[in-house]
Coordinates of C-alpha atoms in Angstrom, one line a residue:
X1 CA 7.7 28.2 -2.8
X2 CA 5.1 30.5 -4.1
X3 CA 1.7 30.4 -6.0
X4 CA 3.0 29.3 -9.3
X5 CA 1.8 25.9 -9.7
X6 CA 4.1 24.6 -11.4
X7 CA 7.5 25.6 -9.4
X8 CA 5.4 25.4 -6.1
X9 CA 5.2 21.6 -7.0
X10 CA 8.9 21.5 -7.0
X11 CA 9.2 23.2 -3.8
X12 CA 6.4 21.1 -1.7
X13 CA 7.8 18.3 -3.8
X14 CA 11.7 19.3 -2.0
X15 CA 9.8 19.3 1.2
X16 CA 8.0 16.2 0.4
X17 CA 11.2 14.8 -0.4
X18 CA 13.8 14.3 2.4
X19 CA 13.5 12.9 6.0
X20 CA 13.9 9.4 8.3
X21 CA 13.2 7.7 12.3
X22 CA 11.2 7.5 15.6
X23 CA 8.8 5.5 17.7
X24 CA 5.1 4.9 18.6
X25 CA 2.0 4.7 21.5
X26 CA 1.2 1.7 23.3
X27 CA 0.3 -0.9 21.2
X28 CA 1.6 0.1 18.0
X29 CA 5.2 -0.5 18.0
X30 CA 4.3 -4.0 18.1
X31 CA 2.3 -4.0 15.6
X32 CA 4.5 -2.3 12.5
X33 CA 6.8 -4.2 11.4
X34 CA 10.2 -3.2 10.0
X35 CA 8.8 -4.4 6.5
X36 CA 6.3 -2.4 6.1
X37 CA 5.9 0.0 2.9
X38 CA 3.1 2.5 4.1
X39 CA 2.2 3.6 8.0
X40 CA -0.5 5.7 8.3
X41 CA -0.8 7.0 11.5
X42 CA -3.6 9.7 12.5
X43 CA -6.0 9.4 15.8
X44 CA -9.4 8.1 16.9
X45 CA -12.1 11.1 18.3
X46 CA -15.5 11.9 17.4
X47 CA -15.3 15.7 17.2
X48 CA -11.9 15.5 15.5
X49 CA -11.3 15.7 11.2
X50 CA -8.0 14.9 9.8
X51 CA -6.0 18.5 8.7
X52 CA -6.0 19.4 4.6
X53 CA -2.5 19.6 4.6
X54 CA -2.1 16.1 5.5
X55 CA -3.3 14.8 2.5
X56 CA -2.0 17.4 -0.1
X57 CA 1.1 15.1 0.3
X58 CA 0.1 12.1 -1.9
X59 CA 0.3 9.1 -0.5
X60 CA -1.8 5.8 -1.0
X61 CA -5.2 5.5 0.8
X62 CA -6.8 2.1 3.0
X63 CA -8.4 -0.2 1.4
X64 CA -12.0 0.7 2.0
X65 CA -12.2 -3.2 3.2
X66 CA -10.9 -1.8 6.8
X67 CA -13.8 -0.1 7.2
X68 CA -11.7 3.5 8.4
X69 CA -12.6 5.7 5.2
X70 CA -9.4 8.0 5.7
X71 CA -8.6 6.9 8.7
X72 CA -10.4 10.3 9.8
X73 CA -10.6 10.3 13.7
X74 CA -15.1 9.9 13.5
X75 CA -14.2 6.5 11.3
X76 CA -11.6 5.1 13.8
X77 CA -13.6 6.2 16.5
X78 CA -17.0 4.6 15.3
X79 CA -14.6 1.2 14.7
X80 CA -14.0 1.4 18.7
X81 CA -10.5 2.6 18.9
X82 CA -9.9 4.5 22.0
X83 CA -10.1 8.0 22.0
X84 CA -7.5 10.8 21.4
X85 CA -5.4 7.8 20.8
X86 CA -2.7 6.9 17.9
X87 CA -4.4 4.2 15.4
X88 CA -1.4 3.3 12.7
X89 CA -2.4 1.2 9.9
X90 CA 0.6 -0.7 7.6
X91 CA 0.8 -2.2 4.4
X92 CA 3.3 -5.1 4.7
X93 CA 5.3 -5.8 2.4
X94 CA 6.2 -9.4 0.7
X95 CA 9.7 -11.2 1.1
X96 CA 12.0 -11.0 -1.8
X97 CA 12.3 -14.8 -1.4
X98 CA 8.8 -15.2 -1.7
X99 CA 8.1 -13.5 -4.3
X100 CA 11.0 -15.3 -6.4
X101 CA 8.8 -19.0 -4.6
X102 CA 5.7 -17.2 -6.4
X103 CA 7.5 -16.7 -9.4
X104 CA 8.1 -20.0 -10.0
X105 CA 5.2 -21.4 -8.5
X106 CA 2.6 -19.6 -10.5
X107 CA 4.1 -20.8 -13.8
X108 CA 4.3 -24.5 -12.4
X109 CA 0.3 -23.7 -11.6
X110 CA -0.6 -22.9 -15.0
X111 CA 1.6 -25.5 -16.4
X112 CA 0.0 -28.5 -14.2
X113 CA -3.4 -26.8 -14.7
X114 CA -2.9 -26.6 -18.5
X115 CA -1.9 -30.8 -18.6
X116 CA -5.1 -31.3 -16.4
X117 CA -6.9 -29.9 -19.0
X118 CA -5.5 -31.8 -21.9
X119 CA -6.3 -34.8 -20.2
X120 CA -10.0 -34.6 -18.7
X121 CA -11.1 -33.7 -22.2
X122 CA -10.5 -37.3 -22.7
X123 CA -13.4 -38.0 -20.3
X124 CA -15.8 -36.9 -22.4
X125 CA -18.9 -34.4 -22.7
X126 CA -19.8 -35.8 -18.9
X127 CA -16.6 -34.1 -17.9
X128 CA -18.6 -31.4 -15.7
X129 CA -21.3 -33.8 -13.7
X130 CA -17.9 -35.9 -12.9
X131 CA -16.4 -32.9 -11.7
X132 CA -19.9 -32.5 -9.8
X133 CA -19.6 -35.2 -7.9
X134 CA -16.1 -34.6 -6.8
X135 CA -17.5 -30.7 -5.7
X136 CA -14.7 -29.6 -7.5
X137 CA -16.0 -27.6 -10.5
X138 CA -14.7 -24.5 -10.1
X139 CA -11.0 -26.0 -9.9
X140 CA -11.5 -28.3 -13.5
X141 CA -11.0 -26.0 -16.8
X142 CA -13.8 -25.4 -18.8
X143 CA -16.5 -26.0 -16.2
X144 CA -16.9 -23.0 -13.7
X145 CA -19.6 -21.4 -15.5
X146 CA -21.3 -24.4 -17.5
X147 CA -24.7 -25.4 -16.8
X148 CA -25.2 -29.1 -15.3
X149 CA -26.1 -31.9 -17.6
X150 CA -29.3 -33.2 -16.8
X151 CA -28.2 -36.5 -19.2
X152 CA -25.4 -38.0 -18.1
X153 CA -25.3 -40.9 -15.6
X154 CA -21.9 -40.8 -13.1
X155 CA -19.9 -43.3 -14.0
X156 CA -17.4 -44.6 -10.8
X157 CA -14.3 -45.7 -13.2
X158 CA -14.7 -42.1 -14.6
X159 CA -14.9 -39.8 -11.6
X160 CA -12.6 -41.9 -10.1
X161 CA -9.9 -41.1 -13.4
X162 CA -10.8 -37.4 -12.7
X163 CA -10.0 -37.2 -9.2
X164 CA -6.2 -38.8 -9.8
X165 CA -6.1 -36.0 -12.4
X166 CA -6.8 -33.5 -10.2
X167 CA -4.6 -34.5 -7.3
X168 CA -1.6 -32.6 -9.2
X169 CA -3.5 -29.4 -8.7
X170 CA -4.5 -30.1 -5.9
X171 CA -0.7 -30.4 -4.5
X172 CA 0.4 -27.4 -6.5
X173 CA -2.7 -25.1 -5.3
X174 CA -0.9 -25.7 -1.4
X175 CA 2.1 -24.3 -2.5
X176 CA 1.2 -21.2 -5.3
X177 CA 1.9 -18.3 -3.2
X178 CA -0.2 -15.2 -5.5
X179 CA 0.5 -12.1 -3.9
X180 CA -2.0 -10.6 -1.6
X181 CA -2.1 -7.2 -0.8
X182 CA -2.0 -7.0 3.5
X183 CA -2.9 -4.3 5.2
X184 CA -2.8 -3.5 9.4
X185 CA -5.4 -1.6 11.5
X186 CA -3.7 -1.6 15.0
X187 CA -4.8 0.5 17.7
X188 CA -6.1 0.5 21.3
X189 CA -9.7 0.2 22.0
X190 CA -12.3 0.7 25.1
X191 CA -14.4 -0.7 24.0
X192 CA -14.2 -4.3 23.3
X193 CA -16.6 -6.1 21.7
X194 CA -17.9 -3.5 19.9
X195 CA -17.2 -4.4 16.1
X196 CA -19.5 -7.7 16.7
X197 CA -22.3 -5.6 18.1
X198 CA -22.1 -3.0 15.7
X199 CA -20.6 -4.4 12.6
X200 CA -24.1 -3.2 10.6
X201 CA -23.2 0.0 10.6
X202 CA -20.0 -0.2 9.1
X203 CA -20.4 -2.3 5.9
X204 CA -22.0 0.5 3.7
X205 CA -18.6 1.8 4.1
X206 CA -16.8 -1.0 1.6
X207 CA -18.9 -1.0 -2.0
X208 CA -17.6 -4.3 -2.7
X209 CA -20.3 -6.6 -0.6
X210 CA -19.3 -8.0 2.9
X211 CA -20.2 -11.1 4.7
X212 CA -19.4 -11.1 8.1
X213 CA -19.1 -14.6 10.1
X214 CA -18.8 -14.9 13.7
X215 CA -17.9 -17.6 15.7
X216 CA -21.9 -18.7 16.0
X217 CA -22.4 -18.5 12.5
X218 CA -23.3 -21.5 10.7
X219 CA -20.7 -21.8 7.5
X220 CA -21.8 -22.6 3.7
X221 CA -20.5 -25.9 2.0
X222 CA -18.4 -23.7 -0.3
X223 CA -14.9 -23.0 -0.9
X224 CA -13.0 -20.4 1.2
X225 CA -15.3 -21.7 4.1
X226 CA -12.7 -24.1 5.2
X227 CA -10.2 -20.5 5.9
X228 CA -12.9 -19.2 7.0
X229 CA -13.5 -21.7 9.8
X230 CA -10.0 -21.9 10.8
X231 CA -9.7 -18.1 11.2
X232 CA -12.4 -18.3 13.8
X233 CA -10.8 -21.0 15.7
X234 CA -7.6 -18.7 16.3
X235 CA -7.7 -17.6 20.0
X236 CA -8.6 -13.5 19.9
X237 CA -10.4 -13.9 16.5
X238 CA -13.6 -12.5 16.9
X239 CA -14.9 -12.0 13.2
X240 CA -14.1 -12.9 9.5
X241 CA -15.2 -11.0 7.0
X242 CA -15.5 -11.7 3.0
X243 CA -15.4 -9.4 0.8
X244 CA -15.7 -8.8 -2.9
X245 CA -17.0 -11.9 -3.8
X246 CA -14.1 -14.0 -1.9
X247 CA -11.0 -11.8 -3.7
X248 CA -10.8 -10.2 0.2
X249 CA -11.4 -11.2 3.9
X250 CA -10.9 -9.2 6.8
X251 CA -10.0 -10.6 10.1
X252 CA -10.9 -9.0 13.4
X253 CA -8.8 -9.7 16.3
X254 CA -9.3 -8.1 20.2
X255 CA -6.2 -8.8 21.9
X256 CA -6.6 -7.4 25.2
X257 CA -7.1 -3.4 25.0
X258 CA -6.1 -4.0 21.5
X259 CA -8.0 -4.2 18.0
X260 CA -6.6 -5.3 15.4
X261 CA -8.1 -5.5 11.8
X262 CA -5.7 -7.6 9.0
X263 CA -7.1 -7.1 5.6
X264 CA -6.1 -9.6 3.1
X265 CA -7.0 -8.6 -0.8
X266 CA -5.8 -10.2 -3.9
X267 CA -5.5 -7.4 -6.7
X268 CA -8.9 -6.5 -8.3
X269 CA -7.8 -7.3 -11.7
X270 CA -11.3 -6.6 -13.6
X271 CA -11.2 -2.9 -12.2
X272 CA -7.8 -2.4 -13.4
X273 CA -9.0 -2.8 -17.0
X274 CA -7.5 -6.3 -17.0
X275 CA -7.2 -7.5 -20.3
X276 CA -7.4 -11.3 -21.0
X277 CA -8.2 -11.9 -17.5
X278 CA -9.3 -15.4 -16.9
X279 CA -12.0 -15.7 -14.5
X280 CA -11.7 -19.6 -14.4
X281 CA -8.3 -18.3 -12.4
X282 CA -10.1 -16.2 -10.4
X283 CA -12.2 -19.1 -9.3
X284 CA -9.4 -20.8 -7.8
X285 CA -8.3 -18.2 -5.0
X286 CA -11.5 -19.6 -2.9
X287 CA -9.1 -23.1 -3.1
X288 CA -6.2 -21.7 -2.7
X289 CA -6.9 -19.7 0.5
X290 CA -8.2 -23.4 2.0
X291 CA -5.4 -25.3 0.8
X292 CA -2.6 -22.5 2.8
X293 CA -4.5 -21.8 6.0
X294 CA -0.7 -22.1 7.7
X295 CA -0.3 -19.0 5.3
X296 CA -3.0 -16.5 7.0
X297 CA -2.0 -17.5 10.2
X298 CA 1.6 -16.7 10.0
X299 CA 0.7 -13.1 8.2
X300 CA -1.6 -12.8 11.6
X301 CA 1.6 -12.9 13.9
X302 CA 3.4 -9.9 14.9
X303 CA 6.3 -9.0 13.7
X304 CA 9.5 -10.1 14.4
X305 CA 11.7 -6.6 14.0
X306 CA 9.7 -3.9 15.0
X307 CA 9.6 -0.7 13.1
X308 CA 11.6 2.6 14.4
X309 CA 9.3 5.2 13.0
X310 CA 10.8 8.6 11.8
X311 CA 7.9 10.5 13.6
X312 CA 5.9 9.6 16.8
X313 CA 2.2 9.4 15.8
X314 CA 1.4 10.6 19.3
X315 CA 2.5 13.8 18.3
X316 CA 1.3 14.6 15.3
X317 CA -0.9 13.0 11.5
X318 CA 1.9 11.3 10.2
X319 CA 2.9 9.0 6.9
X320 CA 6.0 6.8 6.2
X321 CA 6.5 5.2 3.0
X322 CA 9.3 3.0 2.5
X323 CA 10.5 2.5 -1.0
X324 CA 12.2 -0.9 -1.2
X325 CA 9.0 -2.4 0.2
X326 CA 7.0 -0.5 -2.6
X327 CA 9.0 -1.6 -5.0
X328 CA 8.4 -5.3 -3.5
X329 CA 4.3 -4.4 -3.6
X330 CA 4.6 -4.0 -7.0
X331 CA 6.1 -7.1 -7.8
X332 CA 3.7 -8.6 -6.5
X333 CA 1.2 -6.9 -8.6
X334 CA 3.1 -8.3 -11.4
X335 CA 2.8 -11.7 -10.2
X336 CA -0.3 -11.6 -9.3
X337 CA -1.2 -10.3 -12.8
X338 CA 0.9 -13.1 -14.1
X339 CA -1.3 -15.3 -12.0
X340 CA -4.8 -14.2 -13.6
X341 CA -3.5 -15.2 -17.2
X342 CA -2.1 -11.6 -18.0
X343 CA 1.7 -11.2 -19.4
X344 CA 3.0 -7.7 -18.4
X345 CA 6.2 -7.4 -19.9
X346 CA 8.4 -5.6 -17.8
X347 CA 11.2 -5.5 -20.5
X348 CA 8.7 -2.9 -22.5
X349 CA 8.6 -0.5 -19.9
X350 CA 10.0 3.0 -19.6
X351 CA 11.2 4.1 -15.8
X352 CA 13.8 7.1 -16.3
X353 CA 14.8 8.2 -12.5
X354 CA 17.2 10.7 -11.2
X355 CA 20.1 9.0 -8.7
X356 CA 18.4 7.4 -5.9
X357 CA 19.1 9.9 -3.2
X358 CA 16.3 8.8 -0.1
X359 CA 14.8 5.4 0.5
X360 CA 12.5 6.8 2.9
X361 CA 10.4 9.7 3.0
X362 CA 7.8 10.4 5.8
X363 CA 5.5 13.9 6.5
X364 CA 3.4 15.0 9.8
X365 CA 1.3 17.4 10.7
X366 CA 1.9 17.6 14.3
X367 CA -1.2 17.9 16.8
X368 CA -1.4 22.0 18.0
X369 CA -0.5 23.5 14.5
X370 CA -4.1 23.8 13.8
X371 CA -3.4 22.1 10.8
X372 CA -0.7 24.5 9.2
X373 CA 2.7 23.3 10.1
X374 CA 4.1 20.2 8.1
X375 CA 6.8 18.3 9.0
X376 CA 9.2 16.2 6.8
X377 CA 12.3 13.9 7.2
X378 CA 13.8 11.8 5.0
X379 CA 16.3 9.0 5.0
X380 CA 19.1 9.5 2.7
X381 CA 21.1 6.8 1.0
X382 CA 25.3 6.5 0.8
X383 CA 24.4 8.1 -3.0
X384 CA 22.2 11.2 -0.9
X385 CA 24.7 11.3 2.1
X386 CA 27.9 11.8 -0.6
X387 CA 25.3 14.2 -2.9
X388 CA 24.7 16.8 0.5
X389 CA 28.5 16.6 1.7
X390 CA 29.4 17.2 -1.2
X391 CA 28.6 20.9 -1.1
X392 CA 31.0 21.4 1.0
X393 CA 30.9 23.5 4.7
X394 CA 29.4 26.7 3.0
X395 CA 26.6 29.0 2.9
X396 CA 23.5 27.5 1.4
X397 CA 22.5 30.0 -1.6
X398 CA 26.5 29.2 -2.6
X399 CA 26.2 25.4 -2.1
X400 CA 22.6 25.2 -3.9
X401 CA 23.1 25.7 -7.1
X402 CA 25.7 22.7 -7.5
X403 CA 23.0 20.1 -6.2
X404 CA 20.0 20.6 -8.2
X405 CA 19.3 18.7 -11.9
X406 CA 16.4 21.3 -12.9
X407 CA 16.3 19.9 -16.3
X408 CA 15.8 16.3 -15.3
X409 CA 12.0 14.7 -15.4
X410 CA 11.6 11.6 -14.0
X411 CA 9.6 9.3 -16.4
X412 CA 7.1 6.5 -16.5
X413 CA 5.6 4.5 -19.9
X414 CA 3.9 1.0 -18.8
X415 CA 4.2 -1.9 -20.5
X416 CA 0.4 -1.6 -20.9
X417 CA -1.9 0.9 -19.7
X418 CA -4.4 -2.0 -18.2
X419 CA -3.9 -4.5 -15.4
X420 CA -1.1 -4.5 -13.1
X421 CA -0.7 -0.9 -14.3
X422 CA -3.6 0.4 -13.5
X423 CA -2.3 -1.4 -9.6
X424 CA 1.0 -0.4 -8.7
X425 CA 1.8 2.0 -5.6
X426 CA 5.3 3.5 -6.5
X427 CA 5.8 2.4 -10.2
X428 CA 4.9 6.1 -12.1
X429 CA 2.9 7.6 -9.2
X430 CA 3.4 11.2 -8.0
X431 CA 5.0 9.3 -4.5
X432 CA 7.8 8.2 -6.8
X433 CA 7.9 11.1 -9.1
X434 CA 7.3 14.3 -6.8
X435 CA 9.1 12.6 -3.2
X436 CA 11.4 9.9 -3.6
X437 CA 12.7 11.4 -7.2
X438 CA 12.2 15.3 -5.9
X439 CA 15.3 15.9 -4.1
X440 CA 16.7 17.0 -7.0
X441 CA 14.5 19.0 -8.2
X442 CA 14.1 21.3 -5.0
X443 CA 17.6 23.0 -5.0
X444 CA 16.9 25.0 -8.0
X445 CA 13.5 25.7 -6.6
X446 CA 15.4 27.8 -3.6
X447 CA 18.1 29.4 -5.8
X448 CA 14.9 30.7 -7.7
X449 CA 13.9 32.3 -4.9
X450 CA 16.9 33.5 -4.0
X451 CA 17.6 35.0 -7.1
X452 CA 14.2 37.0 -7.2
X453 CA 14.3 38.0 -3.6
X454 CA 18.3 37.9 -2.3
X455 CA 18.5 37.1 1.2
X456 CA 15.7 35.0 1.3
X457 CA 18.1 31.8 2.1
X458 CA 20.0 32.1 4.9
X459 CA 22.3 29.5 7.1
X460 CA 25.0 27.2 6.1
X461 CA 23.9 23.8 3.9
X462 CA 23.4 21.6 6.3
X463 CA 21.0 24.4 8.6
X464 CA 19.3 26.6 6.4
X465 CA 16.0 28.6 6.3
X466 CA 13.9 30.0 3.1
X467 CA 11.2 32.8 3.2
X468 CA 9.2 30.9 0.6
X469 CA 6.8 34.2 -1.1
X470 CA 3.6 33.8 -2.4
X471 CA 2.4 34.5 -5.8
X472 CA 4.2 32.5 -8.5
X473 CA 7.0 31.0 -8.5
X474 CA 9.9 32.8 -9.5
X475 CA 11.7 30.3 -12.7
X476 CA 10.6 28.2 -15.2
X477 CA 10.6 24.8 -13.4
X478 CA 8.2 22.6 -14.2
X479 CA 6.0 20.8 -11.2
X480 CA 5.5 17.3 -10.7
X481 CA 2.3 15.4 -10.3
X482 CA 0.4 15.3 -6.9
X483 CA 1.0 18.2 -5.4
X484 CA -1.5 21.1 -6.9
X485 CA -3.2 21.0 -3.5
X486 CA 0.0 22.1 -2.0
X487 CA 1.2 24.4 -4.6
X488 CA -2.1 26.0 -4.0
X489 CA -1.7 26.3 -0.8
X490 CA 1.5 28.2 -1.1
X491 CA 0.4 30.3 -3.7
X492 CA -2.0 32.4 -1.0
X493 CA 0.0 32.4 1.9
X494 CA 4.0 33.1 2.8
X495 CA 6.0 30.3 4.6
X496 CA 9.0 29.7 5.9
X497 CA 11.3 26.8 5.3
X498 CA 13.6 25.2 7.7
X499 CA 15.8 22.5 6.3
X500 CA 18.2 20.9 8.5
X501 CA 20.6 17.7 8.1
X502 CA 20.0 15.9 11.3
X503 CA 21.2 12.2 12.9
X504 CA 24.7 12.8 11.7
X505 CA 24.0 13.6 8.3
X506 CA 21.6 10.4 7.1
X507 CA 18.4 12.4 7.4
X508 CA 17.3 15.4 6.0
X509 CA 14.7 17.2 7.8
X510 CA 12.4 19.8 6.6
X511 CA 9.5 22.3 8.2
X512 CA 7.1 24.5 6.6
X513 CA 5.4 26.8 8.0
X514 CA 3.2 29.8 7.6
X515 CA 5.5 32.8 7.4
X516 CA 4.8 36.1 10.1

């Protein structure tokens, strides 16, 4: 593609937008499960930096809760992963059937939580001090963030009245489900131990505040202690960590020559611009972590079907992103917004797409490019297998022009601009709009070429190589977002293309390169 920003976009975002399968290094495979929306897969060394071009291919970044920054080899390797060793972290994604329990559950929360209300006004102006005495402020409406009254004398009939109030919420709070956010640090490690002795030196990386437990440390009568305490009683567990004021915890875990780091996060809805966000709600997720312990432990357990990677992340900086299990992540934002007392209305919101052509699209830059080759392969669906075949069995500048929808542009209106909006992974972002929806858009990206400079496609549709010029980019076409570092990047330099149809025609595979 050439230095035009706009139609290099289109081309990158072609590259970016079709490939699919493959394996990992000891330890991993274990570890990512077949559910997972993101792997990120790079290495641990302490002379090493991740390559540009790895990240001019948008894709979401760790939490900063893991501790790993980017994931840069000096981060893993100052978190004790072994060196010049994969480290792969995941972002799971929730079950369809629970996020339909959540659903449900979440409005039966507010509903029971709403009746409770109703009735322990009847109590009277003691209301609070009664709740005192049960330690259950933060859980009865209307008293999280009032002062205690020095005046009012417990009476037994009445705190007695409020504690068969609360037991209702108390049985729904072990059963409301809010979507967390879980994400998977999994890598080998030398050096065991180490995060507990050097766990200091880490924190400043995570702005959010971070209180690290141990299985020594003495635990505070609040809520969220009692998860806290049974995470530390799971065999391998070596530290817990709280973060963000409760909303997060982090749980360390040395199994053997393995460290494991799950992060658990529910959606930081004030920083999204949340409006109407009820921090009353946000209160509760201290009770509802204690009241589903038998929840964090099964997220802890490996998975069942293990995930058959379309790169090797011993060979190369690699990225798969899976878009079914996005899509589910950003239910789940939805929920959870749903959860916090905010209404998104899905019904109001504007998603035009081209035909679904890949469901996975994954990128590399293999180790021994010196950070100039990238790799991409993406899994096409029965709609992208019948879209390639049918071309036909002929030359690829001839089949080309038949497969592209130049004039399409995907589009993306929230139902409001704050909140779960401001949260989603897929929903409107350039991973959506520039890989999964660029397939389409690339064709007439290589006829442009073509055109300009005949004979710069050569080979047959399903095995085909470009001499991508620099300089602009011949054509009109517009680019998409999240690729300017890429379009840049071919703008200065010639590359070749290589785009082949590989594992019998369900993934695409692409391979840029810098041209001789």
């Amino acid at each position: 593609m050439a230095q035009n920003p706009r139609a290099h976009s289109l081309a990158i975002l072609g590259v970016a937008a079709l490939l699919a399968s493959c394996g990992v290094r000891k330890g991993a495979p274990d570890w990512i499960g077949a559910d997972a929306a993101i792997v990120r897969c790079t290495v641990a060394g302490p002379n090493l930096s991740l390559p540009r071009l790895f990240d001019e291919v948008p894709s979401p970044a760790v939490p900063t809760g893991l501790y790993a920054r980017t994931m840069d080899p000096i981060a893993l390797d100052q978190l004790g992963y072994e060196r010049d060793r994969a480290v792969c972290a995941t972002l799971q994604a929730p079950d369809t059937a629970e996020l339909d329990a959540a659903a449900e559950a979440i409005d039966e929360l507010h509903t029971t939580r709403s009746e409770l209300s109703r009735q322990a006004r009847k109590l009277g102006r003691c209301l609070c001090s009664y709740a005192d005495a049960l330690d259950s402020r933060t859980i009865v409406p209307g008293c999280a963030d009032q002062p205690t009254r020095l005046d009012c004398e417990l009476e037994s009939d009445q705190v007695a009245a409020l504690s068969t109030l609360l037991a209702p919420l108390r049985a729904q709070l072990e059963t409301t489900q809010v979507p967390r956010v879980h994400w998977r640090l999994s890598g080998r490690t030398d050096r065991i131990g180490r995060f507990v002795a050097r766990y200091e030196d880490l924190l400043g990386r995570h702005p959010g505040g971070s209180e690290v437990y141990l299985r020594k440390t003495p635990l505070p009568p609040h809520a969220g202690m009692k998860l806290v305490s049974a995470l530390l009683a799971i065999d391998h567990v070596v530290a817990v960590v709280r973060q963000d004021g409760g909303r997060a915890v982090l749980v360390v875990r040395e199994i053997d020559d393995e460290l494991i780091l799950d992060h658990f996060a529910y959606p930081d809805w004030l920083s999204a611009g949340a409006r109407g966000f009820d921090l009353e709600l946000s209160a509760l997720l201290p009770h509802l972590d204690d009241a589903q312990i038998s929840r964090y432990r099964a997220a802890l357990e490996p998975p069942t079907e293990s995930r058959e990677l379309m790169f090797e992340p011993r060979k190369g900086y690699m990225v798969e992103l899976d878009r079914a299990g996005l899509e589910r992540v950003d239910r789940g934002m939805v929920l959870a917004a749903r959860f916090a007392g905010q209404h998104y209305d899905e019904t109001k919101e504007v998603r035009v797409l081209p035909p679904l052509l890949i469901d996975r699209f994954a990128h590399q830059v293999p180790y021994g490019t010196e950070g100039t080759v990238l790799r991409v392969r993406t899994r096409l669906t029965d709609e992208g297998r019948e879209w390639i075949a049918g071309a036909g069995d002929v030359a690829a500048f001839e089949a080309l022009p038949g497969l592209g929808q130049a004039d399409f542009t995907p589009q993306f209106t929230p139902a409001s601009q704050a909140g779960a909006a401001q949260l989603f992974m897929l929903r409107g972002r350039p991973i959506e709009q520039s890989l999964f929806a660029g397939a389409t858009g690339l064709p007439q990206v290589l006829m442009a070429i073509e055109l300009a400079a005949p004979g710069s496609v050569e080979g047959e549709i399903d095995d085909f190589e470009v001499a991508v010029p620099s300089g602009p980019l011949p054509g009109e076409l517009l680019s998409r977002p999240g690729l300017a570092l890429l379009r840049e990047r071919l703008s200065i330099t010639p590359h070749e293309l290589g785009v082949e149809l590989v594992s019998g025609g369900r993934v695409l595979e692409l391979e840029l390169a810098p041209g001789e």
